[in-house]
Amino acid sequence: MKRSAKRVLSLATGVGTIAGCMALLTTPPAQAAGPAHAFPSHQTYKVGVMPSASQSTRDAAVEKQYDSWKANYLVHGCASNEYYVSTKGDGDATNNGPVSEGQGYGMNIVPLMAGYDANAQTEFNGLWQLVKDHEDQYGMMQWQLDGKTCTYYSGGTPDGATDGDLDIGYGLILADRQWGGYQADALKWLANFYAHNVAPDGHLKCEDDGPNTDTRPSDHMIDHLRAFAAYDTAHDWNKVISRTEAVDSSLVNNYSSAYGLLPDFVVGANATPSPAPANYQENQPDNIVGYNSIRVPWHMGTDALLNGGSTAAFELSDATKWSACAKKVSGGDPSKVYPHLNLNCTAHSTSDVAEEAGDSIGPSAMAAGDQAWTDKIWSFLQTNPYGDGYYGESIKTLVMIVMAGDYWTPAGSSTPPPTNDFSISSSPASGSVTQGSSATTTISTAVTSGSAESVALSASGLPSGASVAFSPASVNSGASSTLTIATAATTPAGTYPVTVTGTASSGSHTVTYTLTVTTSGGTTCTPAQLLQNPGFESGATVWAQTSTLGFTPITTATSAEPAHSGSWIAFFNGNGSADTDTAAQSVTIPAGCSATLTYWLHIDTTENTTTSKPDTFKVQVLDAAGTWTTLATYSNLNPNSGYAQKSFDLSSFAGQTIKVKFTGAETDANGGTTTFVIDDTALTTS
């Protein structure tokens, strides 16, 4: 359709470091006697207005919408004990298969409709079973599956998407509050999510294997995070809430202060957040409101309704601004809230329309207290003028539940946050030593709520031969301890993330100290070629690949572009259609080594331009800190008659595990096409 359920480019490839994730339960909980919050579960929100339609009318409308959604999109398969939410109508997976985003929507919708739907728990168990049967290396759901086989559909190493994984975690908490019996599953899921989807500074990454620098505002479901904080006291979800609000507040203040709009993707989330460049992750202008961020007013408004203007002050302010912008730019007609808005509240394009763009404004209009606008949107929700598929209809179902007053939060009083709580930090956050030497850092704690409590300190993730000592080994929150890490002469050179854990009666918090160990001689290195399958002769192994058109680069189809040697090449683009292809591999460069990346490149083009660059090819490196470095960018303006070898010095990355990535992007803007072909890559050390 018009947007990818997750993204179309580079971040679909993984670093390849597999965490030890705990296995999830395989036996579904026993059927409960009845739901604790049977639909309709009428709620009194803390701010705003309700649609003027009567409560019974609103309840009936939700039931009608749910029946339609369930009949069209809830599929019993692939296994007999599985259900999935079909992407029917949007084409986000082959054979209308599931994506994690849709699966998360289903795992929210079904428990909220328990009581009206007598089979809700069976259906929820089936949705959850499919997730458990299709986990990636980090214990999150593989984000895109084929509808017939439920095998992973997207290219490269299977990975997860933050929005779907957030909703899946929230759905497990809803189910536990509704029927009981899901607590172990929920806590394990949240632990895996926190470990792999939360960046060190606390902001939400775009996906579990992506860098620590990006984020996506449509993932900023603050009401979900507040529920996580109340339910899972072992992790610092309040840190995630604070950083998420800080990122959004910075973006609004600097780029859309009058209108509160947030772009589809954000870079610099760990430092100074800014809108991502156009076409950064998807083939649309990612630096404005698009098919991702149209969900923001739904999430902002919902959090404000549930938590009020004191707890959710930023969300209420932003929801009010966003609602006013949508009303202004559409002339008060929900059908003319276009999916693409510039951050100055002007329509980027009026040629693209979608039901969900207007639907999503509903909770914000309610929170803003705009009765007439709320009523117009409620009426608009009863229609589907553009024939939208699963994406629009799933969002509509959840928005209608909110607007009907039937959206209850699982962050209830049965699991209150601890009276006492603390934070933990490290200064400095990293250090480098030679083999046999020691590094020190100060571990500080602070009281974040309640009173001071005893915090026991421990560390994990040490390299072999290293030992750790704290002075003192425990502190009262608010005090500090000195951490000393002593290495041995035999400790392997490399970079190690050491996890420091503070444990108190209220729970545990962690901070990462990055230790780099270098060889005592400083220059000792064993020469080697580090890339695996460098000439692609083993086929599509080792290299993680993606392609928006489904034509992954590594191939033996060399009739148009012969190999530099052997029978295989990596062939990027050249399909005459807009396309983004990637190939990536992770590798560790030993400390003390000089390193050189080489590859042979051949570029052909039929683009009829001598100035513009509609087709590009980038060579990038992702370092251990999550920062991308672009080594080279080529375009249709750089054709060559044969292969040319390229060479780059990567010695500055010694001691790190890095990712080498090749990305070809073709816009098809001028009607021509460009092929970028590489072969015989190498990363050699000396």
XYZ file of C-alpha atoms in Angstrom:
686
model
C 0.000 0.000 0.000
C 1.553 3.226 1.104
C 3.842 2.363 3.980
C 5.847 -0.520 5.232
C 4.800 -2.122 8.463
C 8.327 -1.597 9.716
C 10.851 -0.170 7.311
C 12.477 -0.958 4.035
C 16.187 -0.549 4.489
C 19.356 -0.976 6.346
C 18.162 -1.549 9.844
C 16.709 -4.949 8.943
C 20.180 -6.467 9.272
C 21.528 -7.706 12.578
C 24.807 -7.353 14.417
C 24.761 -11.059 15.156
C 25.286 -10.996 18.909
C 22.764 -13.417 20.359
C 21.622 -12.723 23.893
C 20.656 -15.539 26.195
C 16.910 -15.110 26.150
C 14.749 -17.173 28.443
C 12.360 -19.575 26.781
C 8.730 -18.505 26.845
C 5.960 -20.744 28.083
C 4.610 -23.189 25.515
C 1.504 -24.260 27.400
C -1.331 -21.718 27.250
C -2.905 -20.695 30.549
C -6.021 -22.524 31.593
C -9.273 -20.907 30.503
C -10.425 -18.413 33.103
C -13.912 -18.551 34.536
C -14.633 -15.149 33.027
C -12.901 -11.912 32.151
C -12.197 -9.451 34.945
C -12.962 -6.468 32.664
C -15.759 -7.709 30.417
C -16.654 -5.485 27.471
C -18.196 -2.943 27.705
C -15.950 -1.695 30.493
C -17.028 1.921 30.866
C -14.227 4.237 31.973
C -14.126 7.805 33.234
C -11.164 9.525 31.634
C -9.201 12.158 33.552
C -9.462 14.961 30.970
C -11.426 15.950 27.885
C -14.824 15.193 26.443
C -16.654 12.132 25.120
C -18.498 11.858 21.795
C -22.067 13.148 22.096
C -23.508 9.780 21.041
C -24.944 7.818 23.959
C -22.865 5.201 25.722
C -25.025 2.365 24.404
C -24.700 3.709 20.853
C -20.923 3.886 21.201
C -20.728 0.353 22.617
C -22.836 -1.005 19.763
C -20.632 0.757 17.199
C -17.521 -0.847 18.694
C -19.145 -4.283 18.615
C -20.077 -3.823 14.943
C -16.546 -2.709 14.072
C -15.005 -5.600 16.013
C -17.199 -8.143 14.233
C -16.074 -6.731 10.883
C -12.414 -6.631 11.883
C -12.478 -10.175 13.235
C -14.242 -11.589 10.154
C -11.790 -9.956 7.756
C -8.424 -10.104 9.491
C -8.296 -12.694 12.297
C -6.961 -15.872 10.650
C -6.760 -19.326 12.234
C -3.333 -20.566 11.092
C -0.605 -21.511 10.191
C -0.543 -24.201 12.923
C -3.753 -25.536 14.453
C -3.093 -23.684 17.715
C -2.126 -20.372 16.085
C -4.009 -17.226 15.054
C -2.623 -14.263 13.188
C -3.800 -10.848 12.015
C -3.764 -10.840 8.220
C -2.320 -7.869 6.310
C -5.152 -8.250 3.811
C -5.713 -5.079 1.810
C -2.250 -3.636 2.434
C 0.187 -6.167 0.978
C 2.687 -5.814 3.819
C 3.577 -9.530 3.648
C 3.288 -12.275 1.047
C -0.031 -14.142 0.892
C -1.562 -11.576 3.287
C 0.612 -12.925 6.073
C 1.144 -11.295 9.468
C 3.554 -8.563 10.541
C 4.397 -7.991 14.182
C 2.668 -4.604 14.103
C -0.662 -6.224 13.190
C -0.106 -9.103 15.623
C 0.356 -6.554 18.400
C -2.844 -4.755 17.401
C -4.694 -8.070 17.619
C -3.213 -8.890 21.021
C -4.565 -5.539 22.285
C -7.973 -5.698 20.605
C -8.958 -9.250 21.573
C -8.522 -9.000 25.383
C -10.275 -5.601 25.368
C -13.271 -7.275 23.676
C -13.401 -10.250 26.068
C -16.898 -10.656 27.442
C -18.468 -9.634 24.157
C -16.372 -12.269 22.343
C -16.791 -15.568 24.195
C -13.764 -17.050 22.363
C -11.434 -14.150 23.160
C -9.007 -16.078 25.382
C -8.669 -18.936 22.882
C -7.983 -16.404 20.122
C -5.502 -14.509 22.269
C -3.660 -17.735 23.104
C -3.449 -18.482 19.383
C -2.080 -15.015 18.613
C 0.494 -15.402 21.362
C 1.388 -18.933 20.220
C 2.249 -17.665 16.739
C 4.532 -15.038 18.287
C 6.319 -17.661 20.397
C 6.729 -19.916 17.368
C 8.364 -17.135 15.331
C 10.877 -15.350 17.554
C 14.064 -13.708 16.334
C 17.486 -14.083 17.953
C 16.550 -11.641 20.720
C 13.254 -13.239 21.695
C 11.101 -10.698 19.836
C 8.650 -11.536 17.019
C 10.042 -11.928 13.509
C 8.415 -8.881 12.007
C 7.143 -10.216 8.662
C 5.827 -13.713 7.815
C 4.341 -15.420 4.774
C 0.589 -16.021 5.067
C 0.677 -19.680 3.995
C 3.825 -21.045 5.583
C 4.426 -18.423 8.296
C 8.119 -18.554 7.412
C 10.119 -15.339 7.715
C 9.464 -13.277 4.596
C 11.756 -10.244 4.790
C 15.412 -10.444 3.756
C 18.392 -10.876 6.025
C 18.560 -12.133 9.575
C 15.073 -12.243 11.135
C 14.559 -9.265 13.420
C 11.788 -7.468 15.285
C 9.989 -4.121 15.034
C 9.579 -1.955 18.118
C 5.930 -0.960 17.567
C 4.747 -4.558 17.253
C 6.868 -5.746 20.150
C 5.557 -2.938 22.383
C 1.958 -3.874 21.625
C 2.667 -7.577 22.162
C 4.088 -6.821 25.614
C 1.129 -4.582 26.432
C -1.246 -7.290 25.196
C 0.298 -9.838 27.572
C -0.299 -7.475 30.504
C -3.887 -6.893 29.346
C -4.396 -10.666 29.172
C -2.912 -11.178 32.630
C -5.230 -8.535 34.070
C -8.179 -9.963 32.134
C -7.762 -13.699 32.774
C -4.591 -14.228 34.843
C -1.827 -16.719 34.121
C 0.353 -14.651 31.766
C 2.677 -12.947 34.262
C 5.759 -15.110 33.565
C 5.348 -14.659 29.819
C 4.836 -10.919 30.176
C 7.871 -10.370 32.408
C 10.159 -12.418 30.152
C 8.940 -10.517 27.104
C 9.497 -7.155 28.789
C 12.986 -8.208 29.925
C 13.948 -9.137 26.353
C 12.428 -5.936 25.008
C 14.264 -3.778 27.539
C 17.562 -5.497 26.768
C 17.358 -5.092 22.988
C 14.866 -2.348 22.069
C 15.868 0.300 24.622
C 19.002 2.332 23.863
C 21.508 2.959 26.700
C 20.216 6.503 27.247
C 16.640 5.199 27.568
C 15.082 6.086 24.193
C 13.284 3.460 22.109
C 15.220 2.086 19.148
C 13.410 1.470 15.834
C 14.053 -2.288 16.085
C 15.897 -4.759 18.263
C 18.989 -5.058 16.025
C 19.218 -1.393 15.013
C 21.601 1.374 16.091
C 21.289 3.355 19.319
C 20.924 6.673 17.486
C 17.501 6.436 15.815
C 13.919 6.347 17.007
C 10.401 6.489 15.575
C 7.791 8.717 17.280
C 4.928 6.388 16.313
C 6.532 3.849 18.694
C 6.253 6.304 21.598
C 3.231 4.683 23.270
C 3.631 6.332 26.648
C 0.515 4.708 28.121
C 2.118 1.327 27.373
C 5.368 2.370 29.041
C 3.506 3.580 32.144
C 1.828 0.171 32.358
C 5.225 -1.525 31.996
C 6.621 0.618 34.826
C 3.789 -0.419 37.140
C 3.957 -4.098 36.162
C 7.683 -4.761 35.773
C 9.690 -3.192 38.597
C 12.892 -5.031 37.630
C 13.608 -2.566 34.823
C 13.806 1.217 34.747
C 10.805 1.992 32.548
C 10.538 5.455 34.109
C 13.899 6.208 32.504
C 12.404 5.181 29.145
C 9.371 7.406 29.717
C 11.520 10.395 30.669
C 13.884 10.048 27.713
C 11.030 9.446 25.266
C 9.241 12.569 26.454
C 12.515 14.517 26.268
C 13.117 13.427 22.652
C 9.583 14.357 21.605
C 9.668 17.652 23.489
C 12.964 18.615 21.832
C 11.576 17.814 18.382
C 8.396 19.797 18.962
C 10.231 22.799 20.401
C 12.773 22.927 17.586
C 10.717 21.915 14.541
C 6.971 22.297 15.200
C 6.421 24.378 18.317
C 3.070 25.775 17.175
C 1.599 22.497 15.951
C 3.205 19.683 17.947
C 3.899 17.531 14.881
C 6.522 14.773 14.919
C 8.226 13.223 11.872
C 8.156 9.577 10.855
C 11.797 8.928 11.805
C 14.327 10.686 14.009
C 18.137 10.664 14.039
C 20.382 11.773 16.874
C 17.906 10.477 19.442
C 20.741 9.861 21.903
C 22.043 13.418 21.597
C 20.214 16.198 19.734
C 17.128 14.738 18.061
C 16.249 15.910 14.558
C 13.981 14.709 11.741
C 15.612 12.014 9.630
C 16.475 12.852 6.018
C 13.806 12.232 3.380
C 13.629 8.568 2.311
C 15.791 7.657 5.294
C 14.117 4.323 5.996
C 11.143 4.143 3.679
C 10.394 5.299 0.165
C 8.582 8.382 1.372
C 9.643 11.653 3.028
C 10.577 10.326 6.460
C 11.341 13.863 7.712
C 7.646 14.827 7.962
C 4.409 13.268 9.212
C 3.674 10.155 7.153
C 2.061 6.748 7.478
C 4.039 6.067 10.641
C 3.503 9.287 12.578
C -0.181 9.585 11.769
C -0.487 7.276 14.801
C 1.082 9.809 17.187
C -2.113 11.778 18.022
C -3.884 8.497 18.821
C -1.142 7.511 21.283
C -0.644 11.005 22.743
C -4.365 11.543 23.192
C -4.893 8.130 24.766
C -2.147 8.686 27.333
C -3.572 12.108 28.204
C -7.095 10.684 28.613
C -5.901 7.878 30.884
C -3.397 9.786 32.998
C -4.493 13.425 33.026
C -2.795 16.765 32.696
C -0.451 16.344 35.649
C 1.108 12.972 34.873
C 0.805 13.367 31.095
C 1.396 17.105 30.776
C 3.487 16.928 27.600
C 1.159 14.410 25.964
C -1.901 16.563 26.685
C -0.193 19.667 25.297
C 0.977 17.880 22.171
C -2.373 16.161 21.595
C -4.112 19.530 21.807
C -1.742 21.107 19.277
C -1.911 18.150 16.894
C -5.712 18.087 17.015
C -5.869 21.807 16.242
C -3.463 21.397 13.302
C -5.469 18.528 11.814
C -8.668 20.534 12.157
C -7.034 23.579 10.553
C -5.386 21.845 7.608
C -8.493 19.761 6.804
C -11.016 22.554 7.228
C -12.692 20.503 9.954
C -13.296 17.508 7.639
C -11.731 14.269 8.969
C -11.680 12.801 5.453
C -9.249 15.547 4.448
C -6.688 14.883 7.148
C -4.061 13.800 4.642
C -1.455 11.163 5.544
C 1.502 13.449 4.747
C 1.827 16.743 6.633
C 4.762 19.117 6.722
C 5.901 20.002 10.227
C 4.568 23.551 9.715
C 1.030 22.112 9.469
C 0.599 22.319 5.712
C -0.422 19.427 3.502
C 2.622 17.868 1.876
C 0.363 16.204 -0.675
C -3.381 16.012 -1.217
C -3.213 13.171 -3.734
C -2.860 10.467 -1.079
C -5.782 9.722 1.245
C -6.326 7.208 4.022
C -9.025 6.566 6.550
C -6.587 6.091 9.436
C -5.173 9.620 9.103
C -8.462 11.148 10.250
C -9.367 8.303 12.614
C -6.186 8.713 14.652
C -7.009 12.302 15.604
C -10.016 11.173 17.683
C -8.351 10.621 21.093
C -6.439 13.923 20.734
C -9.617 15.830 19.901
C -11.228 14.323 23.011
C -8.257 15.191 25.235
C -8.239 18.739 23.820
C -11.891 19.121 24.858
C -13.057 19.979 21.320
C -16.616 18.614 21.354
C -17.624 19.443 17.777
C -14.397 18.065 16.285
C -14.679 14.942 18.462
C -18.219 14.328 17.206
C -17.182 14.746 13.559
C -14.379 12.228 13.954
C -16.656 9.759 15.757
C -19.083 9.951 12.848
C -16.211 9.546 10.362
C -15.109 6.386 12.186
C -18.368 4.711 11.179
C -17.272 4.820 7.508
C -14.424 3.481 5.381
C -14.498 5.857 2.390
C -11.159 4.755 0.958
C -11.494 1.001 1.405
C -8.492 0.790 3.724
C -7.206 -2.649 4.734
C -5.904 -4.170 7.941
C -3.767 -1.171 8.960
C -6.572 1.381 8.868
C -9.229 -1.011 10.150
C -7.088 -2.215 13.078
C -6.279 1.358 14.098
C -9.954 2.265 13.720
C -10.980 -0.593 16.032
C -8.607 0.505 18.785
C -9.466 4.196 18.381
C -13.181 3.390 18.598
C -12.626 1.447 21.828
C -10.861 4.506 23.259
C -13.498 6.962 22.029
C -16.344 4.781 23.258
C -14.922 4.995 26.782
C -14.138 1.269 26.912
C -10.327 1.471 26.969
C -9.089 0.435 30.399
C -5.474 0.518 31.509
C -3.772 -2.555 33.005
C -1.592 -0.258 35.136
C -3.927 -0.801 38.060
C -3.487 -0.637 41.805
C -2.861 -4.394 42.091
C 0.760 -3.866 41.032
C 1.687 -0.397 42.333
C 5.123 1.008 41.648
C 7.484 0.657 44.609
C 7.439 3.359 47.237
C 11.236 3.562 47.020
C 13.217 3.672 43.810
C 16.683 4.674 42.646
C 18.848 5.226 39.571
C 22.405 4.138 38.782
C 25.070 5.709 36.561
C 28.749 5.369 35.653
C 31.334 8.145 35.259
C 33.234 7.716 33.052
C 31.075 5.401 30.957
C 34.040 3.742 29.230
C 37.748 3.103 29.626
C 40.705 1.515 27.834
C 43.520 -0.537 29.387
C 46.369 -2.698 28.177
C 46.407 -6.379 29.090
C 47.366 -6.800 32.764
C 46.222 -3.308 33.808
C 43.165 -2.001 35.688
C 40.406 0.493 34.929
C 38.297 2.388 37.461
C 35.005 4.238 37.294
C 32.624 5.790 39.811
C 29.232 4.089 40.150
C 26.735 6.620 41.482
C 23.221 6.041 42.762
C 20.408 8.496 43.381
C 17.001 8.370 45.073
C 14.267 8.816 42.441
C 11.282 8.219 44.727
C 10.612 7.444 48.356
C 13.544 7.056 50.736
C 17.112 5.819 50.499
C 17.594 2.045 50.585
C 20.521 -0.369 50.551
C 21.765 -1.115 47.028
C 24.024 -4.152 46.433
C 26.375 -3.814 43.454
C 27.492 -6.528 41.038
C 28.933 -6.755 37.534
C 28.646 -9.193 34.618
C 29.997 -9.445 31.093
C 33.674 -9.404 32.076
C 36.247 -10.770 29.612
C 38.156 -13.908 30.554
C 40.880 -13.380 33.113
C 39.355 -10.152 34.411
C 38.087 -9.561 37.948
C 35.952 -6.859 39.513
C 35.836 -5.153 42.892
C 33.516 -2.516 44.356
C 34.556 -0.190 47.168
C 32.186 -0.408 48.971
C 30.213 -3.418 47.677
C 26.895 -1.883 48.725
C 25.713 1.691 49.286
C 22.607 3.515 50.369
C 20.942 5.047 47.325
C 22.363 8.529 46.920
C 25.945 7.365 47.599
C 28.728 6.194 45.244
C 31.147 3.300 44.930
C 34.432 2.879 43.047
C 34.441 0.032 40.540
C 37.840 -1.459 39.654
C 38.214 -3.944 36.801
C 41.563 -5.736 36.759
C 42.635 -7.544 33.586
C 45.193 -10.320 33.234
C 48.061 -10.550 30.780
C 46.016 -13.271 29.051
C 42.775 -11.260 28.827
C 41.845 -11.173 25.106
C 42.046 -7.802 23.404
C 38.660 -6.365 22.438
C 35.768 -4.195 23.561
C 33.443 -5.509 26.278
C 30.138 -4.056 27.561
C 30.229 -4.693 31.318
C 26.795 -4.574 32.946
C 26.760 -3.089 36.454
C 23.644 -3.995 38.428
C 22.310 -2.333 41.545
C 19.833 -4.476 43.475
C 17.570 -3.202 46.260
C 14.308 -4.293 47.835
C 12.439 -2.103 45.319
C 14.061 -3.834 42.311
C 17.156 -3.677 40.134
C 18.633 -1.122 37.737
C 21.619 -1.442 35.422
C 24.217 0.715 33.703
C 26.782 -0.299 31.064
C 30.503 0.422 31.358
C 32.400 -0.209 28.095
C 35.852 -1.690 28.675
C 38.423 -1.808 25.854
C 41.421 -4.106 26.318
C 44.466 -3.641 24.085
C 47.497 -5.859 23.703
C 50.438 -5.037 25.927
C 52.683 -4.544 22.913
C 50.058 -2.325 21.298
C 50.826 -3.413 17.719
C 50.738 -7.225 17.720
C 48.344 -8.503 15.080
C 47.857 -11.783 13.234
C 47.203 -11.006 9.543
C 43.850 -12.354 8.404
C 40.947 -11.908 5.986
C 37.932 -11.406 8.254
C 34.870 -11.386 5.965
C 33.099 -14.679 5.475
C 31.887 -15.692 2.001
C 33.623 -12.586 0.620
C 33.042 -13.434 -3.051
C 29.455 -14.678 -2.441
C 30.389 -18.117 -3.824
C 28.571 -19.821 -0.937
C 25.360 -18.081 -1.999
C 23.088 -16.201 0.393
C 24.941 -17.243 3.538
C 26.468 -15.038 6.235
C 25.449 -11.833 4.454
C 22.169 -10.351 5.752
C 20.088 -8.972 2.878
C 16.958 -6.865 2.330
C 15.086 -5.736 -0.761
C 11.911 -3.662 -1.028
C 10.971 -5.440 -4.254
C 11.914 -8.877 -2.957
C 14.990 -9.316 -5.204
C 17.774 -9.833 -2.683
C 21.182 -8.860 -4.074
C 23.304 -12.040 -3.902
C 22.647 -14.021 -7.072
C 24.079 -16.220 -9.846
C 22.104 -14.262 -12.465
C 25.243 -12.883 -14.108
C 24.221 -12.762 -17.768
C 23.707 -8.994 -17.644
C 26.498 -8.303 -15.154
C 29.307 -10.904 -15.194
C 31.107 -11.773 -11.979
C 34.545 -10.353 -11.312
C 35.510 -13.923 -10.473
C 33.595 -17.109 -9.792
C 29.844 -17.470 -10.400
C 28.145 -15.228 -7.799
C 27.770 -11.464 -7.430
C 25.847 -8.976 -5.287
C 23.515 -7.155 -7.718
C 21.818 -4.016 -6.358
C 18.802 -2.328 -8.015
C 18.469 -2.192 -11.800
C 14.776 -3.182 -11.789
C 13.376 0.003 -13.315
C 11.276 0.572 -10.194
C 11.816 2.352 -6.900
C 13.820 -0.051 -4.778
C 16.231 -0.240 -1.849
C 18.571 -3.249 -1.551
C 21.067 -3.947 1.228
C 23.704 -6.529 2.097
C 25.562 -6.485 5.409
C 27.909 -8.572 7.506
C 29.227 -8.156 11.047
C 32.894 -8.748 11.857
C 35.257 -8.190 14.768
C 38.537 -6.381 14.070
C 41.125 -7.385 16.691
C 42.664 -4.628 18.763
C 46.106 -3.550 17.653
C 45.450 -4.377 14.009
C 45.493 -2.280 10.882
C 42.493 -3.126 8.716
C 41.573 -2.490 5.081
C 38.214 -3.004 3.355
C 38.314 -3.688 -0.400
C 35.728 -4.636 -3.016
C 35.324 -4.587 -6.799
C 32.508 -2.329 -8.076
C 30.809 -2.133 -11.488
C 28.140 0.523 -12.220
C 25.846 0.585 -15.290
C 23.090 3.165 -15.871
C 20.458 4.198 -18.393
C 19.573 7.392 -16.495
C 19.403 10.336 -18.906
C 20.915 13.008 -16.652
C 24.316 14.531 -16.076
C 23.454 16.415 -12.892
C 20.880 14.646 -10.689
C 21.470 11.492 -8.682
C 18.213 9.515 -8.472
C 20.141 6.255 -7.919
C 22.801 5.898 -5.222
C 25.032 3.257 -3.659
C 26.433 3.713 -0.145
C 29.162 1.844 1.724
C 28.842 2.224 5.503
C 30.247 0.939 8.781
C 28.288 0.689 12.038
C 30.641 0.885 15.029
C 30.270 -0.599 18.509
C 28.718 2.628 19.804
C 25.889 2.424 17.262
C 27.202 5.201 14.988
C 27.145 4.885 11.189
C 30.154 6.055 9.166
C 29.700 6.444 5.404
C 32.885 5.392 3.599
C 31.718 6.197 0.071
C 28.645 7.163 -1.941
C 28.333 6.428 -5.672
C 25.511 7.264 -8.067
C 24.289 6.976 -11.625
C 26.847 9.689 -12.428
C 29.711 7.218 -11.769
C 29.300 4.475 -14.411
C 32.368 2.432 -15.318
C 33.013 0.057 -18.198
C 34.289 -2.730 -15.979
C 35.054 -3.530 -12.375
C 37.156 -1.081 -10.340
C 38.634 -2.010 -6.971
C 37.899 0.309 -4.037
C 39.882 0.412 -0.801
C 39.263 1.981 2.636
C 41.271 2.067 5.844
C 39.259 0.695 8.790
C 42.126 0.681 11.302
C 40.255 3.161 13.510
C 37.679 0.433 14.230
C 40.242 -1.998 15.702
C 39.038 -3.642 18.884
C 35.371 -3.384 17.871
C 32.662 -5.555 16.374
C 31.427 -3.599 13.382
C 28.881 -4.049 10.617
C 29.884 -3.456 6.986
C 26.850 -2.571 4.872
C 26.218 -1.905 1.187
C 22.986 -0.054 0.281
C 21.654 0.555 -3.223
C 18.688 2.934 -3.587
C 16.827 3.616 -6.839
C 14.000 6.169 -7.001
C 12.917 5.552 -10.612
C 12.446 9.321 -10.768
C 13.728 9.819 -14.323
C 12.568 6.606 -15.948
C 16.064 5.137 -16.285
C 17.674 2.478 -14.124
C 21.075 1.889 -12.520
C 22.768 -1.330 -11.424
C 25.452 -1.433 -8.764
C 27.368 -4.727 -8.698
C 30.055 -5.751 -6.191
C 32.222 -8.849 -6.015
C 35.320 -10.196 -4.250
C 35.058 -8.195 -1.043
C 37.727 -8.455 1.649
C 38.518 -7.032 5.065
C 42.179 -7.771 5.738
C 44.230 -7.115 8.850
C 47.938 -6.661 9.269
